[in-house]
Amino acid sequence: QQQVKQSPQSLIVQKGGISIINCAYENTAFDYFPWYQQFPGKGPALLIAIRPDVSEKKEGRFTISFNKSAKQFSLHIMDSQPGDSATYFCAAQNDYKLSFGAGTTVTVRA
Amino acid sequence: DAGITQSPRHKVTETGTPVTLRCHQTENHRYMYWYRQDPGHGLRLIHYSYGVKDTDKGEVSDGYSVSRSKTEDFLLTLESATSSQTSVYFCAISVSTGQETQYFGPGTRLLVL
């Protein structure tokens, strides 16, 4: 079964709006939580990542919020732009191996 | 692109035929991975390698084998391809920059008829 649960499956946001993607996990051995962005026909590209001893990390318009006690983490995309339209995957790492969420397709309408 | 190439990039084959996909890296990283990507499943680990001739299974390894005879090359073989193995296959490497982080290749789109 999927070790990382991701929602929603897809979302549509207006340009300038906020996109929020949520992920949850059960395995407390996970020690690193990256997010990947994927455009059609391309490989996933690392977007931003966080360790469980940090509650929030921000890089430009992208922010990860991490709740260790709830075993949940989320990606916020602020001021969404049409170029952000892509599929986003959360992941969790343990012992050099990644477990991925099922992905969220984000569409930003101009 | 993290110095990763995959070949072929596209392949169409028939059920029952053997298929080998190649992943090549240019920077001598120790860990290499093979994933498959299917709608609704994200990416799932097939096999990984932690050194020359050192490999281990992932969560969806049935029907696949791997080999790594050189640090730079990691091969994925479908011994007898089935239609359920139609997928997009990604190779990844793990890069240590204070934290082991995986970077992905461009993918191979495989269609098994």
Coordinates of N, CA, C and O in Angstrom, one line a residue, chain A:
Chain A
Q1 N 0.8 -1.2 0.0 CA 0.0 0.0 0.0 C 0.9 1.2 0.0 O 2.1 1.2 0.4
Q2 N 0.3 2.3 -0.4 CA 1.1 3.6 -0.5 C 1.4 4.1 0.8 O 0.5 4.2 1.7
Q3 N 2.7 4.3 1.1 CA 3.2 4.7 2.4 C 3.0 6.2 2.6 O 3.0 6.7 3.7
V4 N 2.8 7.0 1.5 CA 2.6 8.4 1.6 C 1.3 8.7 0.9 O 1.1 8.4 -0.3
K5 N 0.3 9.3 1.6 CA -1.0 9.6 1.0 C -1.0 11.1 0.6 O -0.8 12.0 1.5
Q6 N -1.4 11.4 -0.6 CA -1.3 12.8 -1.1 C -2.7 13.2 -1.6 O -3.4 12.4 -2.3
S7 N -3.1 14.5 -1.3 CA -4.4 15.0 -1.8 C -4.2 16.5 -2.0 O -3.4 17.2 -1.4
P8 N -5.0 17.1 -2.9 CA -6.0 16.4 -3.8 C -5.3 15.8 -5.0 O -4.1 16.0 -5.2
Q9 N -6.0 15.1 -5.8 CA -5.5 14.5 -7.0 C -5.2 15.6 -8.0 O -4.3 15.4 -8.8
S10 N -6.1 16.6 -8.0 CA -5.9 17.7 -9.0 C -6.5 18.9 -8.4 O -7.4 18.8 -7.5
L11 N -6.0 20.1 -8.8 CA -6.6 21.3 -8.4 C -6.4 22.4 -9.5 O -5.5 22.3 -10.2
I12 N -7.4 23.3 -9.5 CA -7.3 24.4 -10.4 C -7.3 25.7 -9.6 O -8.1 25.9 -8.7
V13 N -6.4 26.6 -9.9 CA -6.3 27.9 -9.2 C -6.1 29.0 -10.2 O -5.6 28.8 -11.3
Q14 N -6.6 30.2 -9.8 CA -6.5 31.3 -10.6 C -5.1 31.9 -10.5 O -4.4 31.8 -9.4
K15 N -4.6 32.5 -11.5 CA -3.3 33.2 -11.4 C -3.3 34.2 -10.2 O -4.2 34.9 -10.0
G16 N -2.2 34.1 -9.4 CA -2.1 34.9 -8.2 C -2.7 34.3 -7.0 O -2.4 34.8 -5.9
G17 N -3.3 33.2 -7.1 CA -3.9 32.5 -6.0 C -2.9 31.5 -5.3 O -1.7 31.5 -5.6
I18 N -3.4 30.8 -4.3 CA -2.6 29.9 -3.5 C -3.0 28.5 -3.8 O -4.2 28.2 -3.7
S19 N -2.0 27.7 -4.1 CA -2.2 26.2 -4.2 C -1.7 25.5 -3.0 O -0.6 25.8 -2.5
I20 N -2.5 24.6 -2.5 CA -2.1 23.8 -1.3 C -2.3 22.4 -1.5 O -3.3 21.9 -2.0
I21 N -1.2 21.6 -1.3 CA -1.2 20.2 -1.5 C -0.8 19.5 -0.2 O 0.2 20.0 0.5
N22 N -1.5 18.5 0.2 CA -1.3 17.9 1.5 C -0.8 16.4 1.4 O -1.2 15.7 0.5
C23 N 0.1 16.1 2.3 CA 0.5 14.7 2.4 C 0.6 14.2 3.8 O 0.8 15.0 4.7
A24 N 0.4 12.9 3.9 CA 0.4 12.2 5.3 C 1.2 10.9 5.2 O 1.2 10.3 4.1
Y25 N 1.8 10.6 6.3 CA 2.6 9.3 6.3 C 2.4 8.7 7.6 O 1.9 9.3 8.6
E26 N 2.8 7.4 7.7 CA 2.7 6.6 9.0 C 4.0 6.2 9.5 O 4.2 6.1 10.7
N27 N 5.0 6.0 8.6 CA 6.3 5.4 9.1 C 7.1 6.5 9.7 O 7.6 7.4 9.1
T28 N 7.3 6.4 11.0 CA 8.1 7.5 11.7 C 9.6 7.4 11.5 O 10.4 8.2 11.9
A29 N 10.0 6.4 10.7 CA 11.4 6.3 10.4 C 11.8 7.2 9.2 O 13.0 7.4 9.0
F30 N 10.8 7.8 8.5 CA 11.1 8.7 7.5 C 11.9 9.9 8.1 O 11.5 10.5 9.1
D31 N 12.9 10.3 7.4 CA 13.7 11.4 8.0 C 14.0 12.6 7.0 O 14.9 13.4 7.3
Y32 N 13.4 12.5 5.9 CA 13.6 13.6 4.9 C 12.4 13.6 3.9 O 11.9 12.6 3.5
F33 N 11.9 14.8 3.6 CA 10.7 15.0 2.9 C 10.8 15.9 1.8 O 10.7 17.2 1.9
P34 N 11.1 15.4 0.6 CA 11.3 16.3 -0.6 C 10.0 16.4 -1.4 O 9.1 15.5 -1.3
W35 N 9.8 17.5 -2.1 CA 8.8 17.7 -3.1 C 9.4 17.8 -4.5 O 10.4 18.4 -4.7
Y36 N 8.7 17.1 -5.4 CA 9.2 17.1 -6.8 C 8.1 17.8 -7.7 O 6.9 17.6 -7.5
Q37 N 8.6 18.5 -8.7 CA 7.7 19.1 -9.7 C 8.0 18.4 -11.1 O 9.2 18.2 -11.4
Q38 N 7.0 18.0 -11.8 CA 7.2 17.3 -13.0 C 6.3 17.9 -14.1 O 5.1 18.1 -14.0
F39 N 7.0 18.3 -15.2 CA 6.2 18.8 -16.4 C 6.1 17.6 -17.4 O 6.8 16.6 -17.4
P40 N 5.0 17.7 -18.2 CA 4.8 16.6 -19.2 C 6.0 16.2 -20.0 O 6.7 17.1 -20.5
G41 N 6.3 14.9 -20.0 CA 7.4 14.4 -20.8 C 8.8 14.6 -20.2 O 9.8 14.3 -20.8
K42 N 8.8 15.1 -19.0 CA 10.1 15.3 -18.3 C 10.2 14.4 -17.0 O 9.2 13.9 -16.5
G43 N 11.4 14.3 -16.5 CA 11.6 13.6 -15.2 C 11.2 14.5 -14.1 O 11.2 15.8 -14.2
P44 N 10.9 14.0 -12.9 CA 10.6 14.8 -11.7 C 11.9 15.6 -11.4 O 13.0 15.1 -11.4
A45 N 11.6 16.8 -11.0 CA 12.8 17.7 -10.5 C 12.5 18.1 -9.1 O 11.4 18.5 -8.7
L46 N 13.6 18.1 -8.3 CA 13.5 18.5 -6.9 C 13.1 20.0 -6.8 O 13.7 20.8 -7.4
L47 N 12.1 20.2 -6.0 CA 11.6 21.6 -5.9 C 12.0 22.2 -4.5 O 12.6 23.3 -4.5
I48 N 11.7 21.5 -3.5 CA 12.0 21.9 -2.1 C 12.0 20.7 -1.2 O 11.3 19.8 -1.5
A49 N 12.7 20.8 -0.1 CA 12.7 19.6 0.8 C 12.8 20.1 2.3 O 13.3 21.2 2.5
I50 N 12.4 19.2 3.2 CA 12.5 19.6 4.6 C 12.9 18.4 5.5 O 12.6 17.3 5.1
R51 N 13.5 18.7 6.6 CA 13.8 17.6 7.6 C 12.7 17.7 8.7 O 12.2 18.8 8.9
P52 N 12.5 16.6 9.4 CA 11.4 16.6 10.4 C 11.7 17.5 11.6 O 10.8 17.7 12.4
D53 N 12.9 18.0 11.8 CA 13.2 18.8 13.0 C 12.9 20.3 12.7 O 13.1 21.2 13.5
V54 N 12.3 20.6 11.5 CA 12.0 21.9 11.1 C 10.5 22.0 10.8 O 9.9 21.1 10.1
S55 N 9.8 23.0 11.2 CA 8.3 23.1 11.0 C 7.9 23.8 9.7 O 6.8 23.6 9.2
E56 N 8.8 24.6 9.2 CA 8.5 25.3 7.9 C 9.8 25.6 7.2 O 10.8 26.0 7.8
K57 N 9.7 25.6 5.9 CA 10.8 26.0 5.0 C 10.2 26.7 3.8 O 9.3 26.3 3.2
K58 N 10.8 27.9 3.5 CA 10.3 28.7 2.4 C 11.4 28.9 1.4 O 12.6 29.3 1.8
E59 N 11.1 28.7 0.1 CA 12.0 29.1 -1.0 C 11.2 29.8 -2.1 O 10.5 29.2 -2.8
G60 N 11.4 31.1 -2.1 CA 10.7 31.9 -3.1 C 9.2 31.8 -2.8 O 8.7 32.1 -1.7
R61 N 8.4 31.4 -3.8 CA 6.9 31.3 -3.6 C 6.5 30.0 -3.1 O 5.3 29.7 -2.9
F62 N 7.4 29.1 -2.8 CA 7.1 27.7 -2.3 C 7.5 27.6 -0.9 O 8.5 27.9 -0.4
T63 N 6.5 27.0 -0.1 CA 6.7 26.8 1.3 C 6.2 25.4 1.7 O 5.2 25.0 1.3
I64 N 7.1 24.7 2.5 CA 6.6 23.5 3.1 C 6.3 23.7 4.5 O 7.1 24.4 5.3
S65 N 5.1 23.2 5.0 CA 4.8 23.2 6.4 C 4.8 21.8 6.9 O 4.3 20.9 6.2
F66 N 5.4 21.5 8.0 CA 5.6 20.2 8.5 C 5.1 20.0 9.9 O 5.5 20.8 10.8
N67 N 4.2 19.0 10.1 CA 3.7 18.8 11.5 C 4.1 17.4 11.9 O 3.4 16.4 11.4
K68 N 5.1 17.3 12.7 CA 5.7 16.0 13.0 C 4.7 15.1 13.8 O 4.5 13.9 13.6
S69 N 4.0 15.8 14.8 CA 3.1 15.0 15.7 C 1.9 14.4 14.9 O 1.4 13.3 15.2
A70 N 1.5 15.2 13.9 CA 0.3 14.7 13.1 C 0.8 13.8 11.9 O 0.0 13.3 11.2
K71 N 2.1 13.8 11.7 CA 2.7 13.1 10.5 C 2.1 13.6 9.2 O 1.6 12.8 8.4
Q72 N 2.1 14.9 9.1 CA 1.5 15.5 7.9 C 2.5 16.6 7.4 O 3.1 17.2 8.3
F73 N 2.5 16.8 6.1 CA 3.2 18.0 5.6 C 2.5 18.5 4.3 O 1.8 17.7 3.7
S74 N 2.8 19.7 4.0 CA 2.0 20.3 2.9 C 2.9 21.3 2.2 O 3.9 21.8 2.7
L75 N 2.6 21.5 0.9 CA 3.2 22.4 0.0 C 2.3 23.5 -0.3 O 1.1 23.3 -0.7
H76 N 2.7 24.8 -0.1 CA 1.9 25.9 -0.4 C 2.7 26.6 -1.6 O 3.9 26.9 -1.5
I77 N 1.9 26.9 -2.7 CA 2.5 27.7 -3.8 C 1.8 29.1 -3.7 O 0.6 29.1 -4.0
M78 N 2.5 30.1 -3.4 CA 1.9 31.4 -3.3 C 2.0 32.1 -4.6 O 2.9 31.8 -5.4
D79 N 1.1 33.1 -4.8 CA 1.1 33.8 -6.1 C 1.2 32.9 -7.3 O 2.2 33.1 -8.1
S80 N 0.4 31.9 -7.4 CA 0.5 30.9 -8.5 C 0.6 31.5 -9.8 O -0.2 32.5 -10.1
Q81 N 1.5 31.0 -10.7 CA 1.7 31.5 -12.0 C 1.4 30.4 -13.1 O 1.5 29.2 -12.7
P82 N 1.0 30.7 -14.3 CA 0.7 29.7 -15.3 C 1.9 28.7 -15.5 O 1.7 27.5 -15.7
G83 N 3.1 29.2 -15.3 CA 4.3 28.3 -15.4 C 4.4 27.3 -14.3 O 5.3 26.4 -14.4
D84 N 3.6 27.5 -13.2 CA 3.6 26.5 -12.1 C 2.7 25.3 -12.5 O 2.6 24.3 -11.7
S85 N 2.0 25.4 -13.6 CA 1.1 24.2 -14.0 C 2.0 23.0 -14.2 O 2.8 23.0 -15.1
A86 N 1.8 22.0 -13.4 CA 2.6 20.8 -13.4 C 2.0 19.8 -12.5 O 1.0 20.0 -11.8
T87 N 2.7 18.6 -12.4 CA 2.3 17.6 -11.4 C 3.3 17.7 -10.3 O 4.5 17.7 -10.5
Y88 N 2.8 17.7 -9.0 CA 3.7 17.8 -7.9 C 3.6 16.5 -7.1 O 2.5 16.0 -6.8
F89 N 4.7 16.0 -6.7 CA 4.8 14.8 -5.9 C 5.4 15.1 -4.5 O 6.5 15.6 -4.5
C90 N 4.8 14.6 -3.4 CA 5.5 14.6 -2.2 C 6.2 13.3 -2.0 O 5.8 12.3 -2.7
A91 N 7.2 13.2 -1.2 CA 7.9 12.0 -1.0 C 8.5 12.0 0.4 O 8.6 13.0 1.1
A92 N 8.8 10.8 0.9 CA 9.4 10.6 2.2 C 10.5 9.6 2.1 O 10.4 8.6 1.4
Q93 N 11.6 9.9 2.7 CA 12.8 9.1 2.6 C 13.2 8.4 3.9 O 13.2 9.0 5.0
N94 N 13.6 7.1 3.7 CA 14.2 6.4 4.8 C 15.3 5.4 4.2 O 15.0 4.8 3.2
D95 N 16.5 5.4 4.8 CA 17.5 4.5 4.4 C 17.7 4.6 2.9 O 17.7 3.5 2.2
Y96 N 17.9 5.7 2.4 CA 18.3 6.0 1.0 C 17.1 5.7 0.0 O 17.4 5.8 -1.2
K97 N 16.0 5.3 0.5 CA 14.9 5.0 -0.4 C 13.7 6.0 -0.2 O 13.4 6.4 0.9
L98 N 13.1 6.4 -1.4 CA 12.0 7.3 -1.4 C 10.7 6.6 -1.6 O 10.6 5.6 -2.4
S99 N 9.6 7.0 -0.8 CA 8.3 6.6 -1.1 C 7.5 7.8 -1.5 O 7.6 8.9 -0.9
F100 N 6.8 7.7 -2.6 CA 6.1 8.8 -3.2 C 4.6 8.8 -3.0 O 4.0 7.8 -2.9
G101 N 4.0 10.0 -2.9 CA 2.6 10.2 -3.0 C 2.2 10.0 -4.5 O 3.0 9.9 -5.4
A102 N 0.9 9.9 -4.7 CA 0.3 9.6 -6.0 C 0.4 10.8 -7.0 O 0.2 10.6 -8.2
G103 N 0.6 12.0 -6.4 CA 0.8 13.1 -7.3 C -0.5 14.0 -7.3 O -1.6 13.6 -7.1
T104 N -0.2 15.3 -7.5 CA -1.3 16.3 -7.7 C -1.0 17.1 -8.9 O 0.0 17.7 -9.1
T105 N -2.0 17.2 -9.8 CA -1.9 18.0 -11.0 C -2.5 19.3 -10.7 O -3.6 19.5 -10.4
V106 N -1.6 20.4 -10.9 CA -2.0 21.7 -10.6 C -2.2 22.5 -11.9 O -1.2 22.4 -12.8
T107 N -3.3 23.1 -12.1 CA -3.5 23.9 -13.3 C -3.8 25.4 -12.8 O -4.7 25.6 -12.0
V108 N -3.0 26.3 -13.4 CA -3.1 27.7 -13.0 C -3.7 28.4 -14.2 O -3.2 28.4 -15.3
R109 N -4.9 29.0 -14.0 CA -5.6 29.7 -15.0 C -5.2 31.1 -15.0 O -5.2 31.8 -14.0
A110 N -4.9 31.6 -16.2 CA -4.5 33.0 -16.4 C -5.7 34.0 -16.2 O -6.8 33.6 -16.4

